[in-house]
Short mmCIF file of C-alpha atoms and ligand atoms in Angstrom, two decimals:
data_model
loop_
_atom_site.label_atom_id
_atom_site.label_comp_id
_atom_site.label_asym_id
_atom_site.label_seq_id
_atom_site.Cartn_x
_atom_site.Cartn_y
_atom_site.Cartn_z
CA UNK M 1 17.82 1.01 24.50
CA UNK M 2 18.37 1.81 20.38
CA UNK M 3 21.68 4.22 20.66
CA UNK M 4 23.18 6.30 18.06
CA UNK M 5 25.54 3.53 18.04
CA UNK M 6 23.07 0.95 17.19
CA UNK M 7 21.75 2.87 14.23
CA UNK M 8 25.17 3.60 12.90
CA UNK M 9 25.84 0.14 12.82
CA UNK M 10 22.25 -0.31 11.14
CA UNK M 11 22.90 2.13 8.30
CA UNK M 12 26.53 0.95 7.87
CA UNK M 13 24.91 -2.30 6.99
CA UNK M 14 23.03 -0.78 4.03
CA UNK M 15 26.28 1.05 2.60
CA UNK M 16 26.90 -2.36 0.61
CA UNK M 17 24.28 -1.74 -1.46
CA UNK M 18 25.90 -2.09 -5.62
CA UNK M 19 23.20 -0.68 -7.66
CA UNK M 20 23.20 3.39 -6.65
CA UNK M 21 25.23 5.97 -4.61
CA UNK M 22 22.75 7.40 -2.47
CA UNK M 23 19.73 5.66 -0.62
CA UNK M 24 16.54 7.70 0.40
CA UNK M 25 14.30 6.62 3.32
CA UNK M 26 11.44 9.26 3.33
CA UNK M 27 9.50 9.25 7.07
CA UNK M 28 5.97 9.49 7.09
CA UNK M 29 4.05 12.90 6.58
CA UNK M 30 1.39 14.48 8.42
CA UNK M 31 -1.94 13.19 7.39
CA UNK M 32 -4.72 15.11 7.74
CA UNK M 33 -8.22 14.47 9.26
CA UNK M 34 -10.36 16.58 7.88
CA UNK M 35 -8.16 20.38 7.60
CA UNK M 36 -4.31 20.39 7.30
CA UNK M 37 -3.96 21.50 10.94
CA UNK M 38 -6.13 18.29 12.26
CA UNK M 39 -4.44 15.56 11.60
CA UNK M 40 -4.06 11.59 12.44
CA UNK M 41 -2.01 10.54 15.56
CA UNK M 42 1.33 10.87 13.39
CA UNK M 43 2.83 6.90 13.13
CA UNK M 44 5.96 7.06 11.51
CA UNK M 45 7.17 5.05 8.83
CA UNK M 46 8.81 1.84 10.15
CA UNK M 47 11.95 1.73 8.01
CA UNK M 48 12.64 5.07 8.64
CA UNK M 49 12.30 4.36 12.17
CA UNK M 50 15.03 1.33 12.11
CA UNK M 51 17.64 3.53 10.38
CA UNK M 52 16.90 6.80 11.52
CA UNK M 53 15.27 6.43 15.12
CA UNK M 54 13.47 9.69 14.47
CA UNK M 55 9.86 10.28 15.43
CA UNK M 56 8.95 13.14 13.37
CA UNK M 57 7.20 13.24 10.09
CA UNK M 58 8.48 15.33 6.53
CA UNK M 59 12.15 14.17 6.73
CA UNK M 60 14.54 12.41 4.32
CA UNK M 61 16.71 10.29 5.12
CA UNK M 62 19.46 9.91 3.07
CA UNK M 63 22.74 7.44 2.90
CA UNK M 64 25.82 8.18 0.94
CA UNK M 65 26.52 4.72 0.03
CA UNK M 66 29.69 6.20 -1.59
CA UNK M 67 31.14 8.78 0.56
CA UNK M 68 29.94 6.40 3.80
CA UNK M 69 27.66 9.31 5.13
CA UNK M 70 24.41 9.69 6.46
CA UNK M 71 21.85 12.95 6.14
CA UNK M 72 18.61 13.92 7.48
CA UNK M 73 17.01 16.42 5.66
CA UNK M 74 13.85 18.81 6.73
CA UNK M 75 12.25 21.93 8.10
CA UNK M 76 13.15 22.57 11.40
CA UNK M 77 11.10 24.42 13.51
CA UNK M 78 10.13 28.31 13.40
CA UNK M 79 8.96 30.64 15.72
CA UNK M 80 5.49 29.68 14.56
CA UNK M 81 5.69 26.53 15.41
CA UNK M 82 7.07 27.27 18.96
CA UNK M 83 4.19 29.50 19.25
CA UNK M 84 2.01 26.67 18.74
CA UNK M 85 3.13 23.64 20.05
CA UNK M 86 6.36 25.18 22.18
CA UNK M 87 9.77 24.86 22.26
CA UNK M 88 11.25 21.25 21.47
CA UNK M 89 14.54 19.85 20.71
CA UNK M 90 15.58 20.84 17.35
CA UNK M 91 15.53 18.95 14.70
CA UNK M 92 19.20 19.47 13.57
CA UNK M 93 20.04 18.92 17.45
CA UNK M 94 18.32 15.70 17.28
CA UNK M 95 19.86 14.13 13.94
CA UNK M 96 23.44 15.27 14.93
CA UNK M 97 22.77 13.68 18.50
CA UNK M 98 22.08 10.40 16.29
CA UNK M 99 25.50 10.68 14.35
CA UNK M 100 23.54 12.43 11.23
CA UNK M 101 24.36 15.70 9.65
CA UNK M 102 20.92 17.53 9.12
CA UNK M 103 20.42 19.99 5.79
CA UNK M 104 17.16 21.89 5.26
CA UNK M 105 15.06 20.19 2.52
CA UNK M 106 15.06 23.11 0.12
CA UNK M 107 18.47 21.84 -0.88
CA UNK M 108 17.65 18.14 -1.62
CA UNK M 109 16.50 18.91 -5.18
CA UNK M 110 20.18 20.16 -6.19
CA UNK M 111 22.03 18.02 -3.93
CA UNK M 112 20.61 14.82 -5.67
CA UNK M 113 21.22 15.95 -9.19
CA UNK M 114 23.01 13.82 -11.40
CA UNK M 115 23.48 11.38 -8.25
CA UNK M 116 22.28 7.48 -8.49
CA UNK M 117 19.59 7.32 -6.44
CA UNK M 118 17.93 4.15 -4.38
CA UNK M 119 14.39 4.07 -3.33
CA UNK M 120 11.45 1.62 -2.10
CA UNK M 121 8.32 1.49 -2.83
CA UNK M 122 5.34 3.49 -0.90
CA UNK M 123 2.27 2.58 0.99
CA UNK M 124 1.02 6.02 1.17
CA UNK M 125 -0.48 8.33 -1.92
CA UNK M 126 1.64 11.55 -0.11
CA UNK M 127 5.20 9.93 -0.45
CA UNK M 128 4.55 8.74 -3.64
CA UNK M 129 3.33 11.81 -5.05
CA UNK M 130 6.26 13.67 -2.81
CA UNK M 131 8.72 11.45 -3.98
CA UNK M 132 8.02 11.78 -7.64
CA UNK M 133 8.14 15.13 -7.37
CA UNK M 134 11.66 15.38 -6.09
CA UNK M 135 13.29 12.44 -8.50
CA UNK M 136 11.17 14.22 -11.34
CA UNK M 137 9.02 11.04 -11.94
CA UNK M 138 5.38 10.16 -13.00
CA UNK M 139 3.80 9.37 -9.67
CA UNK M 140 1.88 6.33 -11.37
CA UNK M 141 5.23 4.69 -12.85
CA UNK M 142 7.41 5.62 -9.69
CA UNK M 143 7.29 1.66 -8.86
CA UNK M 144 9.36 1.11 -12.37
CA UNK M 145 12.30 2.72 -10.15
CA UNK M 146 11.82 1.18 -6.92
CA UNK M 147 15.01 -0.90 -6.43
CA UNK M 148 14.74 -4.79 -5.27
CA UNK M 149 18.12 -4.81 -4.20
CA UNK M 150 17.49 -2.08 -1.63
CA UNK M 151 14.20 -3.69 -0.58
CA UNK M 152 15.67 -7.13 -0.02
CA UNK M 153 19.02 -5.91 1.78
CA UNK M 154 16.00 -3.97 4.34
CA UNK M 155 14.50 -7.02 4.89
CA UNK M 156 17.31 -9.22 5.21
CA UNK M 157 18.63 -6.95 8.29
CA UNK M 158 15.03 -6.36 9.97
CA UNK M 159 14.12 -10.16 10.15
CA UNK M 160 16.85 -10.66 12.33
CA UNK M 161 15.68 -9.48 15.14
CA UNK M 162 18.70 -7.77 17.48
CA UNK M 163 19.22 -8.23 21.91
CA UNK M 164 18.27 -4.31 22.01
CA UNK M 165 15.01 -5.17 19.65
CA UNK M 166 14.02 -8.13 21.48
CA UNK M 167 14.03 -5.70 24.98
CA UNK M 168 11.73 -3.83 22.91
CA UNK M 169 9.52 -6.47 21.50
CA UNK M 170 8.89 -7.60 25.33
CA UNK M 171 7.98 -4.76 26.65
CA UNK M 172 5.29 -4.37 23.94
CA UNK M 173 3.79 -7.87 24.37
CA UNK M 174 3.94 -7.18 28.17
CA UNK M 175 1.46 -4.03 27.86
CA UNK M 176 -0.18 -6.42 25.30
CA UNK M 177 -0.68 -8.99 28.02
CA UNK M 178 -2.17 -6.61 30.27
CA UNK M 179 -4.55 -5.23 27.58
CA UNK M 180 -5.98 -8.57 27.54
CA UNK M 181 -6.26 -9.02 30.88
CA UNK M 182 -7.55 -6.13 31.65
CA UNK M 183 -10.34 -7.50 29.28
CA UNK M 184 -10.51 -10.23 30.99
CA UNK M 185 -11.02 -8.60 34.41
CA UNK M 186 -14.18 -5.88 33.33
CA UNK M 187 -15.86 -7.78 30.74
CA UNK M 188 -19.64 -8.69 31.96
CA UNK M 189 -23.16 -9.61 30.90
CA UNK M 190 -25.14 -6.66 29.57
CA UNK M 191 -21.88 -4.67 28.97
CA UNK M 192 -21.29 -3.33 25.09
CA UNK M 193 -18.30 -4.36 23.23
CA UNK M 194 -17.17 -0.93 22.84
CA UNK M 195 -16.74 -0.53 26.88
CA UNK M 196 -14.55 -3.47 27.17
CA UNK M 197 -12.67 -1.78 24.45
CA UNK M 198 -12.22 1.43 25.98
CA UNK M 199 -10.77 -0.21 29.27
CA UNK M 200 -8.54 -2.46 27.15
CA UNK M 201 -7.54 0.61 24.94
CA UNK M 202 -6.49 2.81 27.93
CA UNK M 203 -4.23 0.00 29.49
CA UNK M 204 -1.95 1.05 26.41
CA UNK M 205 -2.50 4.74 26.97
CA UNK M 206 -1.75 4.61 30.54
CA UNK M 207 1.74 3.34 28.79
CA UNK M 208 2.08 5.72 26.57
CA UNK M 209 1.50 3.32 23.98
CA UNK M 210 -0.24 3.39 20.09
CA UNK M 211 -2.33 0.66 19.06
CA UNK M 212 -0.66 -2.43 16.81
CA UNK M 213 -3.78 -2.29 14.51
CA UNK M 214 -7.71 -1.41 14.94
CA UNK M 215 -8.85 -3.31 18.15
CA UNK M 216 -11.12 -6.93 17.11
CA UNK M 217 -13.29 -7.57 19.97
CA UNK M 218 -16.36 -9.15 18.89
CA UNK M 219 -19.03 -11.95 20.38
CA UNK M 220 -19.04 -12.56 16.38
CA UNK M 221 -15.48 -14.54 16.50
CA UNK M 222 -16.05 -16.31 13.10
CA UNK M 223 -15.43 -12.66 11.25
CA UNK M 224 -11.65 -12.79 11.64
CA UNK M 225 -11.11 -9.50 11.53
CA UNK M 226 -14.49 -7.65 13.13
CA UNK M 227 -13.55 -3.90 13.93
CA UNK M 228 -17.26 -3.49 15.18
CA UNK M 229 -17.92 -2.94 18.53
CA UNK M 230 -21.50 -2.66 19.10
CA UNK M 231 -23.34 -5.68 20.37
CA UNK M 232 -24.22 -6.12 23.83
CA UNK M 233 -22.43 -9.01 25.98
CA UNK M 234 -25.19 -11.80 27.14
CA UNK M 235 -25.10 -15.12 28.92
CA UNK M 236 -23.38 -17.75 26.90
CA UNK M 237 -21.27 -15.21 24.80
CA UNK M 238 -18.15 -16.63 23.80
CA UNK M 239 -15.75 -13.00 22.60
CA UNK M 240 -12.30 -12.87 20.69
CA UNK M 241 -9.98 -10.25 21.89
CA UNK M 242 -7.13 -9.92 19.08
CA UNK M 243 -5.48 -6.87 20.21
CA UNK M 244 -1.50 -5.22 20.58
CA UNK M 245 0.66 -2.33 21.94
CA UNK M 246 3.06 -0.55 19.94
CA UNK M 247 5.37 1.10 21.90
CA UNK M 248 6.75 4.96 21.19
CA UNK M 249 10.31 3.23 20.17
CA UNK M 250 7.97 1.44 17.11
CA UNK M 251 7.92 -2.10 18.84
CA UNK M 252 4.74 -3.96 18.05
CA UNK M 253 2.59 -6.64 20.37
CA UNK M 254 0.19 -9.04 18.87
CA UNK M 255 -2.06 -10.98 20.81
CA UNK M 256 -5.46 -12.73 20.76
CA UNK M 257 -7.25 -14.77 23.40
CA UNK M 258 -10.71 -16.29 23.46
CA UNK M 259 -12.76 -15.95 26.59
CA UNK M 260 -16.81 -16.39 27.75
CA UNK M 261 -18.42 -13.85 28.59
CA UNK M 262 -20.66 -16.30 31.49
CA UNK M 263 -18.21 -17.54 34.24
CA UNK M 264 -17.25 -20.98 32.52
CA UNK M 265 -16.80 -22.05 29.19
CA UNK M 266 -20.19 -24.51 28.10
CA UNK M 267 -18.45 -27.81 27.33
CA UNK M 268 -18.78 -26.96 23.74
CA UNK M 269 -16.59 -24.07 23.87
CA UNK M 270 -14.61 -25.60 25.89
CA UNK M 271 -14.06 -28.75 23.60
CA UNK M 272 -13.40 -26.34 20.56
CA UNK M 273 -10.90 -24.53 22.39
CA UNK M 274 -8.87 -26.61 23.93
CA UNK M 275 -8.31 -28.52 20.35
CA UNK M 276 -7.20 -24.53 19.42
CA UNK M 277 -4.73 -24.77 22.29
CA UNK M 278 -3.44 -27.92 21.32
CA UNK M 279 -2.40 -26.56 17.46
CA UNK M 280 -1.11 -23.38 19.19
CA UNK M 281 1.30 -26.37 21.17
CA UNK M 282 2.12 -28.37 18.65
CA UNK M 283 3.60 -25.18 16.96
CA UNK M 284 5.64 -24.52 19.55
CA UNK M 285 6.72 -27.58 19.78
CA UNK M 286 8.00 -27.54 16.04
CA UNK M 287 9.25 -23.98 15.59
CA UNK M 288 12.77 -24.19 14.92
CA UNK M 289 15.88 -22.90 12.98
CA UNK M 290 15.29 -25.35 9.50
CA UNK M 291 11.81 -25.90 9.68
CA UNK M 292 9.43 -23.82 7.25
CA UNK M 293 6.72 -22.07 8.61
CA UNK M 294 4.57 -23.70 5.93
CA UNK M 295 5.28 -27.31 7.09
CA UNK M 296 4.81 -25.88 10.97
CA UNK M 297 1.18 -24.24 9.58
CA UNK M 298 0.17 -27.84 7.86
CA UNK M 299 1.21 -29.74 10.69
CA UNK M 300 -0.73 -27.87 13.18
CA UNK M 301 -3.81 -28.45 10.41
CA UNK M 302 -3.81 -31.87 10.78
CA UNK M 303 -3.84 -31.11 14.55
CA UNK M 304 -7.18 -29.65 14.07
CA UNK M 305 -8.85 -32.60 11.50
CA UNK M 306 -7.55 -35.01 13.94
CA UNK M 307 -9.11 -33.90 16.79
CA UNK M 308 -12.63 -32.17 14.96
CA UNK M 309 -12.76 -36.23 13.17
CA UNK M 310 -13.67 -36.75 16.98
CA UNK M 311 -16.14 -35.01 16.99
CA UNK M 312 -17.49 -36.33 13.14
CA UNK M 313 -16.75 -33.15 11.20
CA UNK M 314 -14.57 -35.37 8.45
CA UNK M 315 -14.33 -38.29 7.13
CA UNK M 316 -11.12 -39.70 4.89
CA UNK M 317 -7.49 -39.89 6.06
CA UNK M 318 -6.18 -36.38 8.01
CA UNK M 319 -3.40 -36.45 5.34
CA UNK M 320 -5.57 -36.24 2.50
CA UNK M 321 -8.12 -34.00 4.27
CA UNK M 322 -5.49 -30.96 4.88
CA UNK M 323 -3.58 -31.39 1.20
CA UNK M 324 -6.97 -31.16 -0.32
CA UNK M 325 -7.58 -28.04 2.02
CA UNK M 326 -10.68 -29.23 3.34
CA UNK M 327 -10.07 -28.05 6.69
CA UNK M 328 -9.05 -24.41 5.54
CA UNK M 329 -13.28 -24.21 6.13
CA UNK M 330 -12.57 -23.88 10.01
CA UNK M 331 -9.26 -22.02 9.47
CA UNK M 332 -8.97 -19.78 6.32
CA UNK M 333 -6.00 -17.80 7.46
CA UNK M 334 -2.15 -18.70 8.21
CA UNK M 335 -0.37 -19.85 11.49
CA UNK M 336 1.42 -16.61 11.84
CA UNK M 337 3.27 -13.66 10.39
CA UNK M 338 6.47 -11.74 11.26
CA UNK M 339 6.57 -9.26 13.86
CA UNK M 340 8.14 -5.98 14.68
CA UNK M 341 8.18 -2.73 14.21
CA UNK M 342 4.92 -3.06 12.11
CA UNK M 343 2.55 -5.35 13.25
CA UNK M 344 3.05 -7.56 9.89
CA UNK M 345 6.35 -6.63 9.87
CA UNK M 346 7.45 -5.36 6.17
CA UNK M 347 4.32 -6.48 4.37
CA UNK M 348 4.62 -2.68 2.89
CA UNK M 349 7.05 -4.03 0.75
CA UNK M 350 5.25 -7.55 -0.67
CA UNK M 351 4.00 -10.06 1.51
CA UNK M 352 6.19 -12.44 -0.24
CA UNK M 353 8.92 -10.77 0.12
CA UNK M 354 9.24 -11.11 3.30
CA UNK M 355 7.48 -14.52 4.35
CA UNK M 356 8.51 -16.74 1.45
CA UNK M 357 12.10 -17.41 0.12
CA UNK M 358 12.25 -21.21 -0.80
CA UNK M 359 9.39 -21.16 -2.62
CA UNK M 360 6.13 -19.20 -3.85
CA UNK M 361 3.33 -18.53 -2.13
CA UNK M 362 0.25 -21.11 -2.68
CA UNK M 363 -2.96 -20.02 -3.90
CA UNK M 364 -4.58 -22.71 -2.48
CA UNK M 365 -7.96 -21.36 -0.29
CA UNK M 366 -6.30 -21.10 3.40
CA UNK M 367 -2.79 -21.32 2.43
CA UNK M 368 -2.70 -18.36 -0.11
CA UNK M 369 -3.77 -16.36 3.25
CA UNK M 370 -0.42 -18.09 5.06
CA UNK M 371 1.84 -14.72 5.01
CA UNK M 372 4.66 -16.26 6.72
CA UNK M 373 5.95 -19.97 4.78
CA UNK M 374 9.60 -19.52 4.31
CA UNK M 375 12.39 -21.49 6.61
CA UNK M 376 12.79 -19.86 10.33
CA UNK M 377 16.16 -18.45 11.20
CA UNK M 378 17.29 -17.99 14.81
CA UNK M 379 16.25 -14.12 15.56
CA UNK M 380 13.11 -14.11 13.56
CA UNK M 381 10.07 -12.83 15.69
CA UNK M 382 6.72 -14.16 14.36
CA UNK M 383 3.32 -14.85 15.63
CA UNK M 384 1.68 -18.19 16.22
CA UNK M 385 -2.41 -17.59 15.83
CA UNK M 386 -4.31 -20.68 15.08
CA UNK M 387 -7.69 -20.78 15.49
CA UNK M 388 -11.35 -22.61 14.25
CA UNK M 389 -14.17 -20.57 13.09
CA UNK M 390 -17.85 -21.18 11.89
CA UNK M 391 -18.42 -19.13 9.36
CA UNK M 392 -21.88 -19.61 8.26
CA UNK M 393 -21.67 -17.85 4.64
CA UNK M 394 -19.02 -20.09 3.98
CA UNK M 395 -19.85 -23.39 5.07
CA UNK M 396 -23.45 -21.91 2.78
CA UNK M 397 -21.66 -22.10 -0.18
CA UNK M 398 -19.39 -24.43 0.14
CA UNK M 399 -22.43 -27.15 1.05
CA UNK M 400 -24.36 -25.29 -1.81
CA UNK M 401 -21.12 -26.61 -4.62
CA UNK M 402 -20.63 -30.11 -2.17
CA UNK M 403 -17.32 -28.90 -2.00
CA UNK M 404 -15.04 -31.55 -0.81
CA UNK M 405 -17.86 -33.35 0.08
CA UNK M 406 -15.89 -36.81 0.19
CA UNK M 407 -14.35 -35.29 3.46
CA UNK M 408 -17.11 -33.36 4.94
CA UNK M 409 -19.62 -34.28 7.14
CA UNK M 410 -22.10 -30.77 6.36
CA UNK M 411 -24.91 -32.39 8.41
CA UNK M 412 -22.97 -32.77 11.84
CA UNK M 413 -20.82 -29.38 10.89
CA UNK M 414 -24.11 -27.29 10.35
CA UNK M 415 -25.08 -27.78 14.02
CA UNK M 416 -22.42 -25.66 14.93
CA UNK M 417 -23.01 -22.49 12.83
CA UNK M 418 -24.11 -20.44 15.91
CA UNK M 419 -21.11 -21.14 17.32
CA UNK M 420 -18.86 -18.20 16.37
CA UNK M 421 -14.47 -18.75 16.48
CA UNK M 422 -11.65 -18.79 18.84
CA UNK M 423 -8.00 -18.00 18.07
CA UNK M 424 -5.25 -17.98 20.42
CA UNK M 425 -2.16 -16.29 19.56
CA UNK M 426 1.29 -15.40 20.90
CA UNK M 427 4.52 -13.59 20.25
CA UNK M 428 7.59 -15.77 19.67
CA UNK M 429 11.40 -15.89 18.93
CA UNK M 430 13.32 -18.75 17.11
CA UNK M 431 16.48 -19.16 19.22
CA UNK M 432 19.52 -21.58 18.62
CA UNK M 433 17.09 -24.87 18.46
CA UNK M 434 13.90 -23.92 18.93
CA UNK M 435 11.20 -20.89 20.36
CA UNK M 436 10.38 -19.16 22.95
CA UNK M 437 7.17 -17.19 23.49
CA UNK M 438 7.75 -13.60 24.30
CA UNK M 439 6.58 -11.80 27.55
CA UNK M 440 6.00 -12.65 30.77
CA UNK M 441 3.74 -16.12 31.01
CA UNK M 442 0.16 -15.39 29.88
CA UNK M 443 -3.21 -17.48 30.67
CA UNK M 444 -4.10 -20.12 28.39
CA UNK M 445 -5.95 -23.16 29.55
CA UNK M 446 -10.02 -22.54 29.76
CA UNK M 447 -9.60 -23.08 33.82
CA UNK M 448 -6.90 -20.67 34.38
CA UNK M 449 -8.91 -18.37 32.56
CA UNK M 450 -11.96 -18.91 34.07
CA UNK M 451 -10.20 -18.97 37.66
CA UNK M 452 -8.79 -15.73 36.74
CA UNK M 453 -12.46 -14.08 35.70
CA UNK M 454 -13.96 -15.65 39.15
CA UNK M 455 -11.31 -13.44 41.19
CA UNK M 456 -12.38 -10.12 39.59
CA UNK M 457 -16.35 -10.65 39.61
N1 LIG F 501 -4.23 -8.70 14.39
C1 LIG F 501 -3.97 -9.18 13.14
C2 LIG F 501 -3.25 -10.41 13.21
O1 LIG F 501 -3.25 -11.09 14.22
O2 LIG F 501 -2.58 -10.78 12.30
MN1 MN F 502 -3.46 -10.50 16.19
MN1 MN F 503 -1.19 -11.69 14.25
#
């Protein structure tokens, strides 16, 4: 449970900050569908969330990092609005229930004048163009004020992930879990996508949950991230189901499985995706305080050359194969990411920022898509997602410039362009000296998923 205490404690943490006197933490605004009063299911803004705990949008929040006190400023609610959508807690109620003094945002203007002020940057064209406004900047420059200091204090404190946020982070990969198995259970020959998605989709309703990010559930595995949901489910189908829960606290799940559509996995599938299961393993078995996500992600490559060399895919030395970045053919992306209260957790503030510390980010095909390379620290949450993919507009051009043809085999590897992709991926925590994978145990091996399947048809 996130207390009043809890967030106290959180915003204390900030009052360090050297370079202003007053931090502001805008929350997310209203966003409109189509006329002012239709809007988008309101998601607030995850920082805000973390400091604040508030789930309404047009507020301020605001930190008086010199006279150690914390403000929420906005409109609270009129008669109108009672009218409308009846009476709820008030907003000044709320805030002072969460240790905050609230002020109505009329008085923001003055009460910042001649006052240091703090801010991030923005992901959305309404805060910046709010923002500006109020600091009386040009909307298009506002990032020349955007302080680092601020930003990297923010992400310091949310990638160490707290007891109370962990509770939260379970529960979220738990209704995850049973998205996917849910999946799992309806999914048939001659169904569309979009019905398997609509049973998935209301296992997170039913829990009064949001969606982590647009549903993938696709037959057409190799696009790695297909929000289409049209094609009909036949005989032989092999679907990826990369789905998550975010809970009304914020909490995010993040979770993909692999499963045939038929009642068995052909041996082909099956041979592809059990070399996917072994990567996923071998990153578990290396995740650990000291180790850099980059070394875990490259390891887990050569995982994938070694075992795809079986099957005559390369040539060369594995070592060789995965510096070169041969192999980034069947995997493009990176292992993982950080997780929390956004699904990416902070990428609204850089990707780098927040994966890399050590070192910069490579721009190496494959590893320039690795968001997460930096050293683990006991109480990160990430996600571990490898996967293989033939992608047949890739391996097109990359046999059309021989590229790294020393390695490849294109011959063998062109046989499998009708094959499609599989990813697996799981939800994990880096304790004391090693992981653990979040949520209660999930199905992983091809027969417990195909046992599983035979008890629901
Ligand atoms: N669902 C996006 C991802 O797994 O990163
Ligand atoms: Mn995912
Ligand atoms: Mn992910």
């Amino acid at each position: 449970m996130l207390t009043k205490e809890i967030l106290q404690k959180r915003r204390n943490e900030l009052k360090t900050l050297q370079e202003a006197d007053l931090i502001l933490l805008p929350s997310n605004m209203d966003s409109p569908m189509n006329c002012k009063d239709n809007c988008y299911p309101f998601i607030q803004d995850a920082t805000f969330q973390y400091y604040f705990g508030m789930n309404h949008p047009n507020l301020i929040g605001v930190i008086d990092v010199k006279e150690k006190k914390e403000y929420v400023f906005g409109k609270d609610f009129s008669m109108s609005d009672i009218i409308w959508m009846g009476k709820i807690k008030f907003l000044k109620e709320e805030a002072e229930d969460l240790g905050l003094e609230f002020r109505d945002l009329e008085e923001l203007p003055k009460w910042i004048e001649n006052r240091k002020v703090a801010i991030t940057n923005y992901y959305r064209a309404d805060t910046v163009f709010y923002m500006a406004k109020l600091l009386g900047k040009d909307p298009y420059r506002l990032g020349e004020h955007i302080s680092e200091e601020l930003i990297s204090k923010i992400i310091e404190q949310r990638n160490q992930k707290s007891n109370e946020e962990l509770e939260e982070l379970e529960k979220a990969v738990n209704v995850t879990r049973e998205m996917h198995l849910e999946a799992m259970r309806v999914t048939r020959v001659g169904m569309k996508e979009y019905e398997v998605v609509a049973a998935l989709e209301a296992v997170a309703a039913k829990h009064q949950c949001s969606l982590s990010f647009p549903t993938i559930f696709s037959k057409n595995g190799q696009i790695l991230h297909n929000h289409r949901h049209d094609n009909v489910l036949q005989e032989g189908d092999l679907v990826i189901l990369d789905a998550g829960a975010k809970l009304p606290s914020g909490y995010c799940g993040d979770m993909t499985t692999t499963f045939p559509v038929s009642k068995k996995y052909s041996d082909r599938q099956r041979k592809i995706y059990n070399i996917v299961i072994h990567m996923f393993e071998r990153a578990e078995e290396l995740c650990r305080p000291g180790i850099t996500y980059r070394e875990v992600h490259l390891e887990v490559c050569k995982v994938m050359v070694e075992e795809l060399k079986e099957l005559d895919f390369f040539r060369g030395e594995v070592e060789n194969i995965v510096i070169a970045g041969a192999h980034a053919l069947f995997m493009p992306h990176g292992l993982g990411h950080m997780l929390g209260l956004d699904v990416h957790d902070m990428e609204n503030f850089g990707e780098e920022k927040v994966g890399y510390a050590e070192f910069p980010k490579s721009s190496q095909f494959g590893l320039a898509s690795l968001r997460l390379g930096r050293e683990l620290e006991e109480g990160f949450v990430y996600t571990i997602e490898p996967g293989i993919y033939f992608i047949p507009e890739l391996f097109d051009l990359w046999k059309k410039e021989r590229k790294f043809e020393e390695f490849l085999n294109y011959d063998v590897i062109e046989s499998y362009m009708d094959f499609g992709g599989i990813r697996y991926e799981g939800d994990f925590v880096i304790t004391k000296d090693s992981c653990r994978r979040l949520g209660e145990k999930m199905l992983k091996y091809p027969e417990e998923i195909e046992e599983y399947r035979k008890k629901f048809s």
